């Protein structure tokens, strides 16, 4: 009669434990059906599901496992699994899996309780819990911003995706925590292209507002900018209206403006990490090519597409050259870049903050609204507001310990 047994171990982690346990099972020819291990603060939790048709071999193996566990300081438990239970477990292997990522400057028990309550309400079971952020040194004040990230691996059937998304957004606003829900598939682990908006995403400013200040029309342009970013105005019309107000501006101020632009928190770490890992990066901006190229050189971006400010005789004419890079154009450019690389849109990622970023966020495999307006947060796949731009790396499943080597 075929026996299936779950063997659970708990105790201090030591070198060579797993090898010695496998040796016992190997001697008695037990089949390994499943195995999983976690170590937290040098405490080991290990589970092994074994099977055998030989009752004598199984009994001898269990006896030797008990002796070995005592010898290496582990507590061991045996739990028989019926054939029906095992077949049920096998049948669940074909279900869609999900990853929930929780990140914030600091994650408390209240945060995790709130996140897992949402998870449970959707009928999911938590199979894995993994800390992606680095170990927190309580004795040293780090010069880097604090952040914490925990990733949950879920099994089960999503009951209501829209309700889960709404609950996560609501929680973000209440507790200053970001919660991302992604399908755990091959694409999630194989993104190859990351496209960024520039203004208020890679940099903290809106460049057109900076130009307007130099031209003495700051208040008029800022009002139009805000209405456009909130989605209240058509981007092309509002953009032309703002650029027209710049007519007569001395182009010699462009380098001065570029030098005072502030790179967003975490942007340099994000870009350098992506480059080290072989990702292609691009700026797709409704701003201006001059500043996009400045940022390209500073951060090492692979490709940039933005609006070309028309300058004649050293003065801004109040017009742009060529087609305006609006939301539709950003999405088109993202498609073109993916085609050029020979990758699926599912392998592309887009990050932005404004309403004109929504088209590219919606077609990318992973679209992230970064410190975005409410309209954008509600319509993007994912949103990050509580940490710096490098928090995006956690959505790609990266660990801090790996990033330090990148």
PDB file of N, CA, C and O in Angstrom, residues 256-288:
ATOM      1  N   UNK A 256      20.779  76.290 -17.543  1.00  0.00           N
ATOM      2  CA  UNK A 256      20.620  76.655 -16.131  1.00  0.00           C
ATOM      3  C   UNK A 256      19.471  75.881 -15.504  1.00  0.00           C
ATOM      4  O   UNK A 256      19.568  75.388 -14.361  1.00  0.00           O
ATOM      5  N   UNK A 257      18.370  75.756 -16.236  1.00  0.00           N
ATOM      6  CA  UNK A 257      17.221  75.001 -15.734  1.00  0.00           C
ATOM      7  C   UNK A 257      17.583  73.526 -15.588  1.00  0.00           C
ATOM      8  O   UNK A 257      17.243  72.882 -14.585  1.00  0.00           O
ATOM      9  N   UNK A 258      18.284  72.974 -16.585  1.00  0.00           N
ATOM     10  CA  UNK A 258      18.660  71.558 -16.539  1.00  0.00           C
ATOM     11  C   UNK A 258      19.488  71.249 -15.299  1.00  0.00           C
ATOM     12  O   UNK A 258      19.296  70.217 -14.645  1.00  0.00           O
ATOM     13  N   UNK A 259      20.410  72.137 -14.966  1.00  0.00           N
ATOM     14  CA  UNK A 259      21.316  71.893 -13.840  1.00  0.00           C
ATOM     15  C   UNK A 259      20.600  71.922 -12.494  1.00  0.00           C
ATOM     16  O   UNK A 259      21.071  71.315 -11.527  1.00  0.00           O
ATOM     17  N   UNK A 260      19.466  72.614 -12.411  1.00  0.00           N
ATOM     18  CA  UNK A 260      18.775  72.676 -11.125  1.00  0.00           C
ATOM     19  C   UNK A 260      17.663  71.637 -10.989  1.00  0.00           C
ATOM     20  O   UNK A 260      16.976  71.586  -9.967  1.00  0.00           O
ATOM     21  N   UNK A 261      17.503  70.799 -12.000  1.00  0.00           N
ATOM     22  CA  UNK A 261      16.500  69.742 -11.893  1.00  0.00           C
ATOM     23  C   UNK A 261      16.904  68.742 -10.821  1.00  0.00           C
ATOM     24  O   UNK A 261      18.079  68.375 -10.698  1.00  0.00           O
ATOM     25  N   UNK A 262      15.954  68.280 -10.057  1.00  0.00           N
ATOM     26  CA  UNK A 262      16.208  67.347  -8.951  1.00  0.00           C
ATOM     27  C   UNK A 262      15.760  65.944  -9.338  1.00  0.00           C
ATOM     28  O   UNK A 262      14.578  65.720  -9.631  1.00  0.00           O
ATOM     29  N   UNK A 263      16.707  65.037  -9.360  1.00  0.00           N
ATOM     30  CA  UNK A 263      16.371  63.645  -9.677  1.00  0.00           C
ATOM     31  C   UNK A 263      15.551  63.060  -8.529  1.00  0.00           C
ATOM     32  O   UNK A 263      15.859  63.254  -7.346  1.00  0.00           O
ATOM     33  N   UNK A 264      14.497  62.335  -8.870  1.00  0.00           N
ATOM     34  CA  UNK A 264      13.594  61.764  -7.876  1.00  0.00           C
ATOM     35  C   UNK A 264      14.320  60.778  -6.956  1.00  0.00           C
ATOM     36  O   UNK A 264      15.226  60.054  -7.390  1.00  0.00           O
ATOM     37  N   UNK A 265      13.907  60.750  -5.708  1.00  0.00           N
ATOM     38  CA  UNK A 265      14.461  59.802  -4.731  1.00  0.00           C
ATOM     39  C   UNK A 265      14.414  58.372  -5.281  1.00  0.00           C
ATOM     40  O   UNK A 265      13.375  57.883  -5.704  1.00  0.00           O
ATOM     41  N   UNK A 266      15.563  57.725  -5.276  1.00  0.00           N
ATOM     42  CA  UNK A 266      15.638  56.331  -5.708  1.00  0.00           C
ATOM     43  C   UNK A 266      15.832  56.133  -7.194  1.00  0.00           C
ATOM     44  O   UNK A 266      16.095  55.007  -7.635  1.00  0.00           O
ATOM     45  N   UNK A 267      15.751  57.205  -8.006  1.00  0.00           N
ATOM     46  CA  UNK A 267      15.831  57.037  -9.464  1.00  0.00           C
ATOM     47  C   UNK A 267      17.208  56.557  -9.904  1.00  0.00           C
ATOM     48  O   UNK A 267      17.323  55.666 -10.759  1.00  0.00           O
ATOM     49  N   UNK A 268      18.255  57.138  -9.337  1.00  0.00           N
ATOM     50  CA  UNK A 268      19.602  56.741  -9.753  1.00  0.00           C
ATOM     51  C   UNK A 268      19.882  55.287  -9.403  1.00  0.00           C
ATOM     52  O   UNK A 268      20.461  54.544 -10.213  1.00  0.00           O
ATOM     53  N   UNK A 269      19.463  54.855  -8.216  1.00  0.00           N
ATOM     54  CA  UNK A 269      19.656  53.453  -7.815  1.00  0.00           C
ATOM     55  C   UNK A 269      18.853  52.528  -8.717  1.00  0.00           C
ATOM     56  O   UNK A 269      19.329  51.456  -9.126  1.00  0.00           O
ATOM     57  N   UNK A 270      17.647  52.940  -9.046  1.00  0.00           N
ATOM     58  CA  UNK A 270      16.802  52.119  -9.914  1.00  0.00           C
ATOM     59  C   UNK A 270      17.432  51.945 -11.287  1.00  0.00           C
ATOM     60  O   UNK A 270      17.567  50.820 -11.788  1.00  0.00           O
ATOM     61  N   UNK A 271      17.822  53.042 -11.916  1.00  0.00           N
ATOM     62  CA  UNK A 271      18.365  52.971 -13.272  1.00  0.00           C
ATOM     63  C   UNK A 271      19.678  52.197 -13.299  1.00  0.00           C
ATOM     64  O   UNK A 271      19.904  51.349 -14.175  1.00  0.00           O
ATOM     65  N   UNK A 272      20.559  52.455 -12.349  1.00  0.00           N
ATOM     66  CA  UNK A 272      21.853  51.752 -12.341  1.00  0.00           C
ATOM     67  C   UNK A 272      21.660  50.256 -12.138  1.00  0.00           C
ATOM     68  O   UNK A 272      22.377  49.439 -12.741  1.00  0.00           O
ATOM     69  N   UNK A 273      20.682  49.893 -11.313  1.00  0.00           N
ATOM     70  CA  UNK A 273      20.405  48.472 -11.092  1.00  0.00           C
ATOM     71  C   UNK A 273      19.840  47.819 -12.343  1.00  0.00           C
ATOM     72  O   UNK A 273      20.265  46.726 -12.744  1.00  0.00           O
ATOM     73  N   UNK A 274      18.889  48.487 -12.983  1.00  0.00           N
ATOM     74  CA  UNK A 274      18.303  47.954 -14.212  1.00  0.00           C
ATOM     75  C   UNK A 274      19.367  47.771 -15.285  1.00  0.00           C
ATOM     76  O   UNK A 274      19.392  46.741 -15.981  1.00  0.00           O
ATOM     77  N   UNK A 275      20.256  48.744 -15.421  1.00  0.00           N
ATOM     78  CA  UNK A 275      21.322  48.646 -16.419  1.00  0.00           C
ATOM     79  C   UNK A 275      22.252  47.475 -16.111  1.00  0.00           C
ATOM     80  O   UNK A 275      22.636  46.717 -17.006  1.00  0.00           O
ATOM     81  N   UNK A 276      22.614  47.322 -14.826  1.00  0.00           N
ATOM     82  CA  UNK A 276      23.515  46.238 -14.438  1.00  0.00           C
ATOM     83  C   UNK A 276      22.906  44.867 -14.705  1.00  0.00           C
ATOM     84  O   UNK A 276      23.619  43.898 -14.980  1.00  0.00           O
ATOM     85  N   UNK A 277      21.574  44.793 -14.649  1.00  0.00           N
ATOM     86  CA  UNK A 277      20.880  43.522 -14.863  1.00  0.00           C
ATOM     87  C   UNK A 277      20.449  43.311 -16.309  1.00  0.00           C
ATOM     88  O   UNK A 277      19.770  42.340 -16.621  1.00  0.00           O
ATOM     89  N   UNK A 278      20.813  44.244 -17.194  1.00  0.00           N
ATOM     90  CA  UNK A 278      20.564  44.051 -18.614  1.00  0.00           C
ATOM     91  C   UNK A 278      19.231  44.553 -19.131  1.00  0.00           C
ATOM     92  O   UNK A 278      18.861  44.261 -20.273  1.00  0.00           O
ATOM     93  N   UNK A 279      18.504  45.312 -18.335  1.00  0.00           N
ATOM     94  CA  UNK A 279      17.249  45.890 -18.812  1.00  0.00           C
ATOM     95  C   UNK A 279      17.534  47.060 -19.748  1.00  0.00           C
ATOM     96  O   UNK A 279      18.524  47.775 -19.590  1.00  0.00           O
ATOM     97  N   UNK A 280      16.641  47.276 -20.716  1.00  0.00           N
ATOM     98  CA  UNK A 280      16.679  48.471 -21.545  1.00  0.00           C
ATOM     99  C   UNK A 280      15.758  49.510 -20.923  1.00  0.00           C
ATOM    100  O   UNK A 280      14.676  49.179 -20.427  1.00  0.00           O
ATOM    101  N   UNK A 281      16.194  50.765 -20.959  1.00  0.00           N
ATOM    102  CA  UNK A 281      15.413  51.835 -20.349  1.00  0.00           C
ATOM    103  C   UNK A 281      15.155  52.938 -21.364  1.00  0.00           C
ATOM    104  O   UNK A 281      15.965  53.174 -22.270  1.00  0.00           O
ATOM    105  N   UNK A 282      14.023  53.614 -21.201  1.00  0.00           N
ATOM    106  CA  UNK A 282      13.672  54.699 -22.115  1.00  0.00           C
ATOM    107  C   UNK A 282      12.884  55.765 -21.378  1.00  0.00           C
ATOM    108  O   UNK A 282      12.145  55.470 -20.432  1.00  0.00           O
ATOM    109  N   UNK A 283      13.040  57.011 -21.819  1.00  0.00           N
ATOM    110  CA  UNK A 283      12.196  58.110 -21.367  1.00  0.00           C
ATOM    111  C   UNK A 283      11.196  58.399 -22.474  1.00  0.00           C
ATOM    112  O   UNK A 283      11.589  58.658 -23.629  1.00  0.00           O
ATOM    113  N   UNK A 284       9.918  58.331 -22.150  1.00  0.00           N
ATOM    114  CA  UNK A 284       8.848  58.701 -23.071  1.00  0.00           C
ATOM    115  C   UNK A 284       8.121  59.856 -22.407  1.00  0.00           C
ATOM    116  O   UNK A 284       7.314  59.660 -21.503  1.00  0.00           O
ATOM    117  N   UNK A 285       8.419  61.065 -22.851  1.00  0.00           N
ATOM    118  CA  UNK A 285       8.003  62.239 -22.096  1.00  0.00           C
ATOM    119  C   UNK A 285       7.187  63.227 -22.917  1.00  0.00           C
ATOM    120  O   UNK A 285       7.493  63.491 -24.082  1.00  0.00           O
ATOM    121  N   UNK A 286       6.176  63.774 -22.264  1.00  0.00           N
ATOM    122  CA  UNK A 286       5.435  64.888 -22.835  1.00  0.00           C
ATOM    123  C   UNK A 286       6.141  66.203 -22.572  1.00  0.00           C
ATOM    124  O   UNK A 286       5.609  67.269 -22.891  1.00  0.00           O
ATOM    125  N   UNK A 287       7.338  66.127 -21.983  1.00  0.00           N
ATOM    126  CA  UNK A 287       8.171  67.304 -21.758  1.00  0.00           C
ATOM    127  C   UNK A 287       9.039  67.586 -22.970  1.00  0.00           C
ATOM    128  O   UNK A 287       8.630  67.369 -24.112  1.00  0.00           O
ATOM    129  N   UNK A 288      10.279  68.023 -22.725  1.00  0.00           N
ATOM    130  CA  UNK A 288      11.107  68.492 -23.827  1.00  0.00           C
ATOM    131  C   UNK A 288      12.372  67.668 -24.004  1.00  0.00           C
ATOM    132  O   UNK A 288      13.017  67.259 -23.031  1.00  0.00           O
TER     133      UNK A 288
END
